[in-house]
Amino acid sequence: MIGTIANTIAIFVGSIIGGLSRKAINEKMSQALLTAMGWAAFGIGINSVVQNMPKSKYPVLFIASLAIGVLIGTLLDLDGRVQRLTSRRQAKRAEGTEADAGVNSDSKLGSSRLGEGLITGCLLYCIGALSILGPVQAALHQDYTFLFTNASLDLVTSMVLAATYGIGMCIAAAVLFCWQGSIYALTLLLGDFITTNMMTELSIVGGFLIAMSGLSILQIKDCKTLNFLPSLIVPIVWCLFA
């Protein structure tokens, strides 16, 4: 778990640094960063899809995964729950600073979009070869190379995200810890259960979700990406039992 802990600390520290530097960023610069992150997320997502789709052994699995996943997510109202949670957080902040509403305009913008930022951050941190194969390598061979490399990349990414969305992006560190910790534990129990086919299918579905996040950030289309998160479970279950 050393590599996962290092990766978690990197995101936490990066979020703190980025969140603190956000005070020096005006609204115009914040909007510019949002646009940059939107296009970056969209590009990373599309690249993941294009790279992995030709390798897929199950060409229609990603379609089934997205359809089944969004049905489950919509029934559970995942997007609505998170939006209500962040709205309550914003309301509490607003109540505490009613007397100084003008100074708080930028922070209100960041608070209202924190949920969107967390979705994007968690997807960028968790869906990728380094983040998924890293815990497997650590559990089987005590090789932390992937995780330490991923930690370096996530340190920079978390700084940019926190500078855009605020210090609340620290929450993503806990999500990454649970994600990689679960993979590590499952690998210890089941051995090398992550196959090449599973990685391929997971990368395709994850790529679509990251691209959706980019479109939402750019305000091109509100894809309600959170409702699609259960889609990531479908290729894992399929490849385990196929």
mmCIF file of C-alpha atoms in Angstrom:
data_model
loop_
_atom_site.group_PDB
_atom_site.id
_atom_site.type_symbol
_atom_site.label_atom_id
_atom_site.label_comp_id
_atom_site.label_asym_id
_atom_site.label_seq_id
_atom_site.Cartn_x
_atom_site.Cartn_y
_atom_site.Cartn_z
ATOM 1 C CA MET A 1 0.000 0.000 0.000
ATOM 2 C CA ILE A 2 3.055 2.280 0.088
ATOM 3 C CA GLY A 3 2.540 3.373 -3.531
ATOM 4 C CA THR A 4 -1.186 4.046 -3.021
ATOM 5 C CA ILE A 5 -0.466 6.094 0.113
ATOM 6 C CA ALA A 6 2.132 8.110 -1.825
ATOM 7 C CA ASN A 7 -0.366 8.680 -4.653
ATOM 8 C CA THR A 8 -3.036 9.774 -2.167
ATOM 9 C CA ILE A 9 -0.668 12.192 -0.411
ATOM 10 C CA ALA A 10 0.401 13.653 -3.783
ATOM 11 C CA ILE A 11 -3.213 14.488 -4.679
ATOM 12 C CA PHE A 12 -3.912 15.892 -1.214
ATOM 13 C CA VAL A 13 -0.797 18.096 -1.210
ATOM 14 C CA GLY A 14 -1.395 19.197 -4.809
ATOM 15 C CA SER A 15 -4.991 20.126 -3.962
ATOM 16 C CA ILE A 16 -3.877 22.157 -0.949
ATOM 17 C CA ILE A 17 -1.280 24.058 -2.995
ATOM 18 C CA GLY A 18 -3.695 24.648 -5.876
ATOM 19 C CA GLY A 19 -6.528 25.631 -3.541
ATOM 20 C CA LEU A 20 -4.393 28.200 -1.743
ATOM 21 C CA SER A 21 -3.086 29.675 -5.002
ATOM 22 C CA ARG A 22 -6.686 30.072 -6.196
ATOM 23 C CA LYS A 23 -7.016 33.214 -4.081
ATOM 24 C CA ALA A 24 -4.635 34.926 -6.487
ATOM 25 C CA ILE A 25 -6.721 33.963 -9.541
ATOM 26 C CA ASN A 26 -9.441 36.373 -10.691
ATOM 27 C CA GLU A 27 -12.705 35.327 -12.345
ATOM 28 C CA LYS A 28 -11.383 35.795 -15.879
ATOM 29 C CA MET A 29 -8.388 33.552 -15.191
ATOM 30 C CA SER A 30 -10.648 31.017 -13.460
ATOM 31 C CA GLN A 31 -12.877 30.809 -16.530
ATOM 32 C CA ALA A 32 -9.794 30.365 -18.720
ATOM 33 C CA LEU A 33 -8.633 27.481 -16.528
ATOM 34 C CA LEU A 34 -12.091 25.902 -16.705
ATOM 35 C CA THR A 35 -11.983 26.027 -20.501
ATOM 36 C CA ALA A 36 -8.483 24.523 -20.538
ATOM 37 C CA MET A 37 -9.507 21.694 -18.187
ATOM 38 C CA GLY A 38 -12.633 21.025 -20.240
ATOM 39 C CA TRP A 39 -10.704 20.571 -23.481
ATOM 40 C CA ALA A 40 -7.971 18.588 -21.717
ATOM 41 C CA ALA A 41 -10.497 16.170 -20.221
ATOM 42 C CA PHE A 42 -12.313 15.812 -23.546
ATOM 43 C CA GLY A 43 -9.045 15.123 -25.380
ATOM 44 C CA ILE A 44 -7.836 12.570 -22.823
ATOM 45 C CA GLY A 45 -11.173 10.776 -22.964
ATOM 46 C CA ILE A 46 -11.336 10.598 -26.754
ATOM 47 C CA ASN A 47 -7.700 9.469 -26.911
ATOM 48 C CA SER A 48 -8.466 6.598 -24.520
ATOM 49 C CA VAL A 49 -11.423 5.508 -26.649
ATOM 50 C CA VAL A 50 -9.539 5.732 -29.964
ATOM 51 C CA GLN A 51 -6.493 3.869 -28.634
ATOM 52 C CA ASN A 52 -8.415 0.997 -27.061
ATOM 53 C CA MET A 53 -11.448 0.444 -29.269
ATOM 54 C CA PRO A 54 -9.462 -1.356 -32.044
ATOM 55 C CA LYS A 55 -8.170 -3.807 -29.392
ATOM 56 C CA SER A 56 -11.623 -4.666 -28.054
ATOM 57 C CA LYS A 57 -12.693 -8.314 -28.196
ATOM 58 C CA TYR A 58 -16.283 -7.343 -27.408
ATOM 59 C CA PRO A 59 -17.167 -4.487 -29.840
ATOM 60 C CA VAL A 60 -20.616 -3.782 -28.382
ATOM 61 C CA LEU A 61 -19.749 -4.174 -24.693
ATOM 62 C CA PHE A 62 -19.123 -0.451 -24.235
ATOM 63 C CA ILE A 63 -22.607 0.298 -25.617
ATOM 64 C CA ALA A 64 -24.218 -2.147 -23.190
ATOM 65 C CA SER A 65 -22.061 -0.815 -20.355
ATOM 66 C CA LEU A 66 -23.084 2.798 -20.953
ATOM 67 C CA ALA A 67 -26.765 1.879 -21.343
ATOM 68 C CA ILE A 68 -26.940 -0.349 -18.265
ATOM 69 C CA GLY A 69 -24.796 2.033 -16.228
ATOM 70 C CA VAL A 70 -26.833 5.164 -16.951
ATOM 71 C CA LEU A 71 -30.087 3.324 -16.185
ATOM 72 C CA ILE A 72 -28.745 2.284 -12.781
ATOM 73 C CA GLY A 73 -27.255 5.716 -12.123
ATOM 74 C CA THR A 74 -30.476 7.488 -13.113
ATOM 75 C CA LEU A 75 -32.575 5.205 -10.905
ATOM 76 C CA LEU A 76 -30.228 5.938 -7.993
ATOM 77 C CA ASP A 77 -30.156 9.642 -8.972
ATOM 78 C CA LEU A 78 -26.399 9.815 -8.365
ATOM 79 C CA ASP A 79 -26.015 13.165 -10.107
ATOM 80 C CA GLY A 80 -28.917 14.723 -8.237
ATOM 81 C CA ARG A 81 -27.639 13.539 -4.856
ATOM 82 C CA VAL A 82 -24.189 15.029 -5.397
ATOM 83 C CA GLN A 83 -25.607 18.289 -6.758
ATOM 84 C CA ARG A 84 -27.861 18.630 -3.718
ATOM 85 C CA LEU A 85 -24.914 17.905 -1.427
ATOM 86 C CA THR A 86 -22.718 20.573 -3.034
ATOM 87 C CA SER A 87 -25.653 23.011 -3.113
ATOM 88 C CA ARG A 88 -26.135 22.618 0.645
ATOM 89 C CA ARG A 89 -22.404 23.208 1.104
ATOM 90 C CA GLN A 90 -22.636 26.358 -0.976
ATOM 91 C CA ALA A 91 -25.688 27.560 0.971
ATOM 92 C CA LYS A 92 -23.879 27.130 4.296
ATOM 93 C CA ARG A 93 -20.917 29.130 3.005
ATOM 94 C CA ALA A 94 -23.236 31.834 1.693
ATOM 95 C CA GLU A 95 -25.002 32.118 5.068
ATOM 96 C CA GLY A 96 -21.661 32.577 6.793
ATOM 97 C CA THR A 97 -20.590 35.399 4.466
ATOM 98 C CA GLU A 98 -23.865 37.240 3.769
ATOM 99 C CA ALA A 99 -22.393 40.507 4.956
ATOM 100 C CA ASP A 100 -19.631 40.376 2.334
ATOM 101 C CA ALA A 101 -21.343 39.003 -0.773
ATOM 102 C CA GLY A 102 -19.197 40.958 -3.243
ATOM 103 C CA VAL A 103 -15.927 39.427 -2.041
ATOM 104 C CA ASN A 104 -17.410 35.961 -2.146
ATOM 105 C CA SER A 105 -18.505 35.920 -5.809
ATOM 106 C CA ASP A 106 -15.558 33.862 -7.046
ATOM 107 C CA SER A 107 -15.805 31.311 -4.240
ATOM 108 C CA LYS A 108 -19.511 30.841 -4.946
ATOM 109 C CA LEU A 109 -18.673 29.977 -8.537
ATOM 110 C CA GLY A 110 -16.130 27.414 -7.379
ATOM 111 C CA SER A 111 -18.495 25.903 -4.794
ATOM 112 C CA SER A 112 -21.333 25.506 -7.283
ATOM 113 C CA ARG A 113 -19.049 23.604 -9.632
ATOM 114 C CA LEU A 114 -17.175 21.551 -7.047
ATOM 115 C CA GLY A 115 -19.227 18.440 -7.818
ATOM 116 C CA GLU A 116 -18.345 18.756 -11.487
ATOM 117 C CA GLY A 117 -14.674 19.153 -10.609
ATOM 118 C CA LEU A 118 -14.687 16.133 -8.312
ATOM 119 C CA ILE A 119 -16.217 13.946 -11.018
ATOM 120 C CA THR A 120 -13.570 15.018 -13.512
ATOM 121 C CA GLY A 121 -10.742 14.692 -11.004
ATOM 122 C CA CYS A 122 -11.752 11.241 -9.783
ATOM 123 C CA LEU A 123 -12.064 9.958 -13.343
ATOM 124 C CA LEU A 124 -8.677 11.395 -14.341
ATOM 125 C CA TYR A 125 -6.999 9.994 -11.216
ATOM 126 C CA CYS A 126 -8.637 6.557 -11.216
ATOM 127 C CA ILE A 127 -9.171 5.570 -14.853
ATOM 128 C CA GLY A 128 -5.829 4.860 -16.450
ATOM 129 C CA ALA A 129 -3.254 2.112 -16.846
ATOM 130 C CA LEU A 130 -0.960 3.475 -14.123
ATOM 131 C CA SER A 131 -3.725 3.856 -11.562
ATOM 132 C CA ILE A 132 -5.226 0.420 -12.238
ATOM 133 C CA LEU A 133 -2.153 -1.700 -12.920
ATOM 134 C CA GLY A 134 -0.102 0.061 -10.238
ATOM 135 C CA PRO A 135 -1.871 -1.607 -7.277
ATOM 136 C CA VAL A 136 -1.721 -4.969 -9.094
ATOM 137 C CA GLN A 137 2.043 -4.685 -9.573
ATOM 138 C CA ALA A 138 2.441 -3.609 -5.954
ATOM 139 C CA ALA A 139 0.410 -6.527 -4.602
ATOM 140 C CA LEU A 140 1.998 -9.216 -6.774
ATOM 141 C CA HIS A 141 5.604 -8.049 -7.108
ATOM 142 C CA GLN A 142 6.056 -5.213 -4.571
ATOM 143 C CA ASP A 143 6.843 -3.016 -7.565
ATOM 144 C CA TYR A 144 5.750 0.588 -6.932
ATOM 145 C CA THR A 145 7.099 2.124 -10.138
ATOM 146 C CA PHE A 146 3.666 2.673 -11.725
ATOM 147 C CA LEU A 147 2.208 4.186 -8.566
ATOM 148 C CA PHE A 148 5.123 6.542 -7.927
ATOM 149 C CA THR A 149 4.988 7.688 -11.557
ATOM 150 C CA ASN A 150 1.235 8.176 -11.275
ATOM 151 C CA ALA A 151 1.737 10.146 -8.049
ATOM 152 C CA SER A 152 4.035 12.595 -9.855
ATOM 153 C CA LEU A 153 1.491 13.141 -12.623
ATOM 154 C CA ASP A 154 -1.423 13.472 -10.198
ATOM 155 C CA LEU A 155 0.472 16.044 -8.114
ATOM 156 C CA VAL A 156 0.528 18.425 -11.065
ATOM 157 C CA THR A 157 -3.027 17.597 -12.190
ATOM 158 C CA SER A 158 -4.429 18.112 -8.677
ATOM 159 C CA MET A 159 -2.762 21.522 -8.416
ATOM 160 C CA VAL A 160 -4.431 22.691 -11.632
ATOM 161 C CA LEU A 161 -7.825 21.229 -10.687
ATOM 162 C CA ALA A 162 -7.766 22.747 -7.194
ATOM 163 C CA ALA A 163 -6.706 26.111 -8.608
ATOM 164 C CA THR A 164 -9.812 25.872 -10.788
ATOM 165 C CA TYR A 165 -12.410 24.346 -8.425
ATOM 166 C CA GLY A 166 -11.062 25.037 -4.957
ATOM 167 C CA ILE A 167 -9.479 23.219 -2.037
ATOM 168 C CA GLY A 168 -12.498 20.884 -1.826
ATOM 169 C CA MET A 169 -10.776 18.812 -4.511
ATOM 170 C CA CYS A 170 -8.895 17.173 -1.601
ATOM 171 C CA ILE A 171 -11.889 14.813 -1.374
ATOM 172 C CA ALA A 172 -10.692 13.138 -4.574
ATOM 173 C CA ALA A 173 -7.640 11.851 -2.667
ATOM 174 C CA ALA A 174 -9.920 9.716 -0.485
ATOM 175 C CA VAL A 175 -11.704 8.371 -3.571
ATOM 176 C CA LEU A 176 -8.395 7.375 -5.154
ATOM 177 C CA PHE A 177 -7.272 5.675 -1.931
ATOM 178 C CA CYS A 178 -10.467 3.575 -1.819
ATOM 179 C CA TRP A 179 -10.184 2.741 -5.549
ATOM 180 C CA GLN A 180 -6.550 1.657 -5.535
ATOM 181 C CA GLY A 181 -6.907 0.051 -2.112
ATOM 182 C CA SER A 182 -9.777 -2.099 -3.398
ATOM 183 C CA ILE A 183 -7.746 -3.203 -6.429
ATOM 184 C CA TYR A 184 -4.786 -4.002 -4.160
ATOM 185 C CA ALA A 185 -6.951 -6.066 -1.797
ATOM 186 C CA LEU A 186 -8.687 -7.934 -4.623
ATOM 187 C CA THR A 187 -5.343 -8.747 -6.209
ATOM 188 C CA LEU A 188 -4.084 -10.210 -2.935
ATOM 189 C CA LEU A 189 -7.242 -12.315 -2.693
ATOM 190 C CA LEU A 190 -7.748 -13.303 -6.341
ATOM 191 C CA GLY A 191 -4.297 -12.970 -7.893
ATOM 192 C CA ASP A 192 -3.817 -11.169 -11.201
ATOM 193 C CA PHE A 193 -7.545 -10.794 -11.875
ATOM 194 C CA ILE A 194 -7.176 -7.733 -14.136
ATOM 195 C CA THR A 195 -6.778 -9.120 -17.641
ATOM 196 C CA THR A 196 -5.754 -7.295 -20.798
ATOM 197 C CA ASN A 197 -9.337 -7.515 -22.073
ATOM 198 C CA MET A 198 -10.681 -5.992 -18.848
ATOM 199 C CA MET A 199 -8.211 -3.110 -19.050
ATOM 200 C CA THR A 200 -9.171 -2.467 -22.670
ATOM 201 C CA GLU A 201 -12.924 -2.449 -22.044
ATOM 202 C CA LEU A 202 -12.566 -0.393 -18.865
ATOM 203 C CA SER A 203 -10.415 2.161 -20.691
ATOM 204 C CA ILE A 204 -13.018 2.517 -23.463
ATOM 205 C CA VAL A 205 -15.914 3.110 -21.075
ATOM 206 C CA GLY A 206 -13.770 5.328 -18.844
ATOM 207 C CA GLY A 207 -12.681 7.321 -21.881
ATOM 208 C CA PHE A 208 -16.290 8.098 -22.753
ATOM 209 C CA LEU A 209 -16.962 9.224 -19.177
ATOM 210 C CA ILE A 210 -13.908 11.503 -19.124
ATOM 211 C CA ALA A 211 -14.957 13.003 -22.477
ATOM 212 C CA MET A 212 -18.457 13.584 -21.058
ATOM 213 C CA SER A 213 -16.915 15.447 -18.131
ATOM 214 C CA GLY A 214 -15.067 17.658 -20.590
ATOM 215 C CA LEU A 215 -18.281 18.509 -22.431
ATOM 216 C CA SER A 216 -19.981 19.351 -19.129
ATOM 217 C CA ILE A 217 -17.133 21.628 -18.040
ATOM 218 C CA LEU A 218 -17.265 23.407 -21.413
ATOM 219 C CA GLN A 219 -21.050 23.743 -20.969
ATOM 220 C CA ILE A 220 -21.597 22.166 -24.374
ATOM 221 C CA LYS A 221 -23.797 19.417 -22.947
ATOM 222 C CA ASP A 222 -24.782 18.582 -19.375
ATOM 223 C CA CYS A 223 -24.129 14.840 -19.619
ATOM 224 C CA LYS A 224 -24.774 14.153 -15.898
ATOM 225 C CA THR A 225 -21.606 12.061 -15.874
ATOM 226 C CA LEU A 226 -22.191 10.804 -12.334
ATOM 227 C CA ASN A 227 -25.214 8.841 -13.541
ATOM 228 C CA PHE A 228 -22.883 6.961 -15.904
ATOM 229 C CA LEU A 229 -20.430 5.844 -13.183
ATOM 230 C CA PRO A 230 -22.064 2.378 -12.750
ATOM 231 C CA SER A 231 -21.044 1.758 -16.384
ATOM 232 C CA LEU A 232 -17.513 1.060 -15.118
ATOM 233 C CA ILE A 233 -18.746 -1.997 -13.204
ATOM 234 C CA VAL A 234 -20.214 -3.736 -16.275
ATOM 235 C CA PRO A 235 -16.949 -4.522 -18.163
ATOM 236 C CA ILE A 236 -15.325 -5.709 -14.897
ATOM 237 C CA VAL A 237 -18.172 -8.144 -14.194
ATOM 238 C CA TRP A 238 -18.311 -9.259 -17.846
ATOM 239 C CA CYS A 239 -14.594 -9.994 -18.092
ATOM 240 C CA LEU A 240 -14.531 -11.807 -14.745
ATOM 241 C CA PHE A 241 -17.259 -14.245 -15.804
ATOM 242 C CA ALA A 242 -17.002 -14.319 -19.618
#
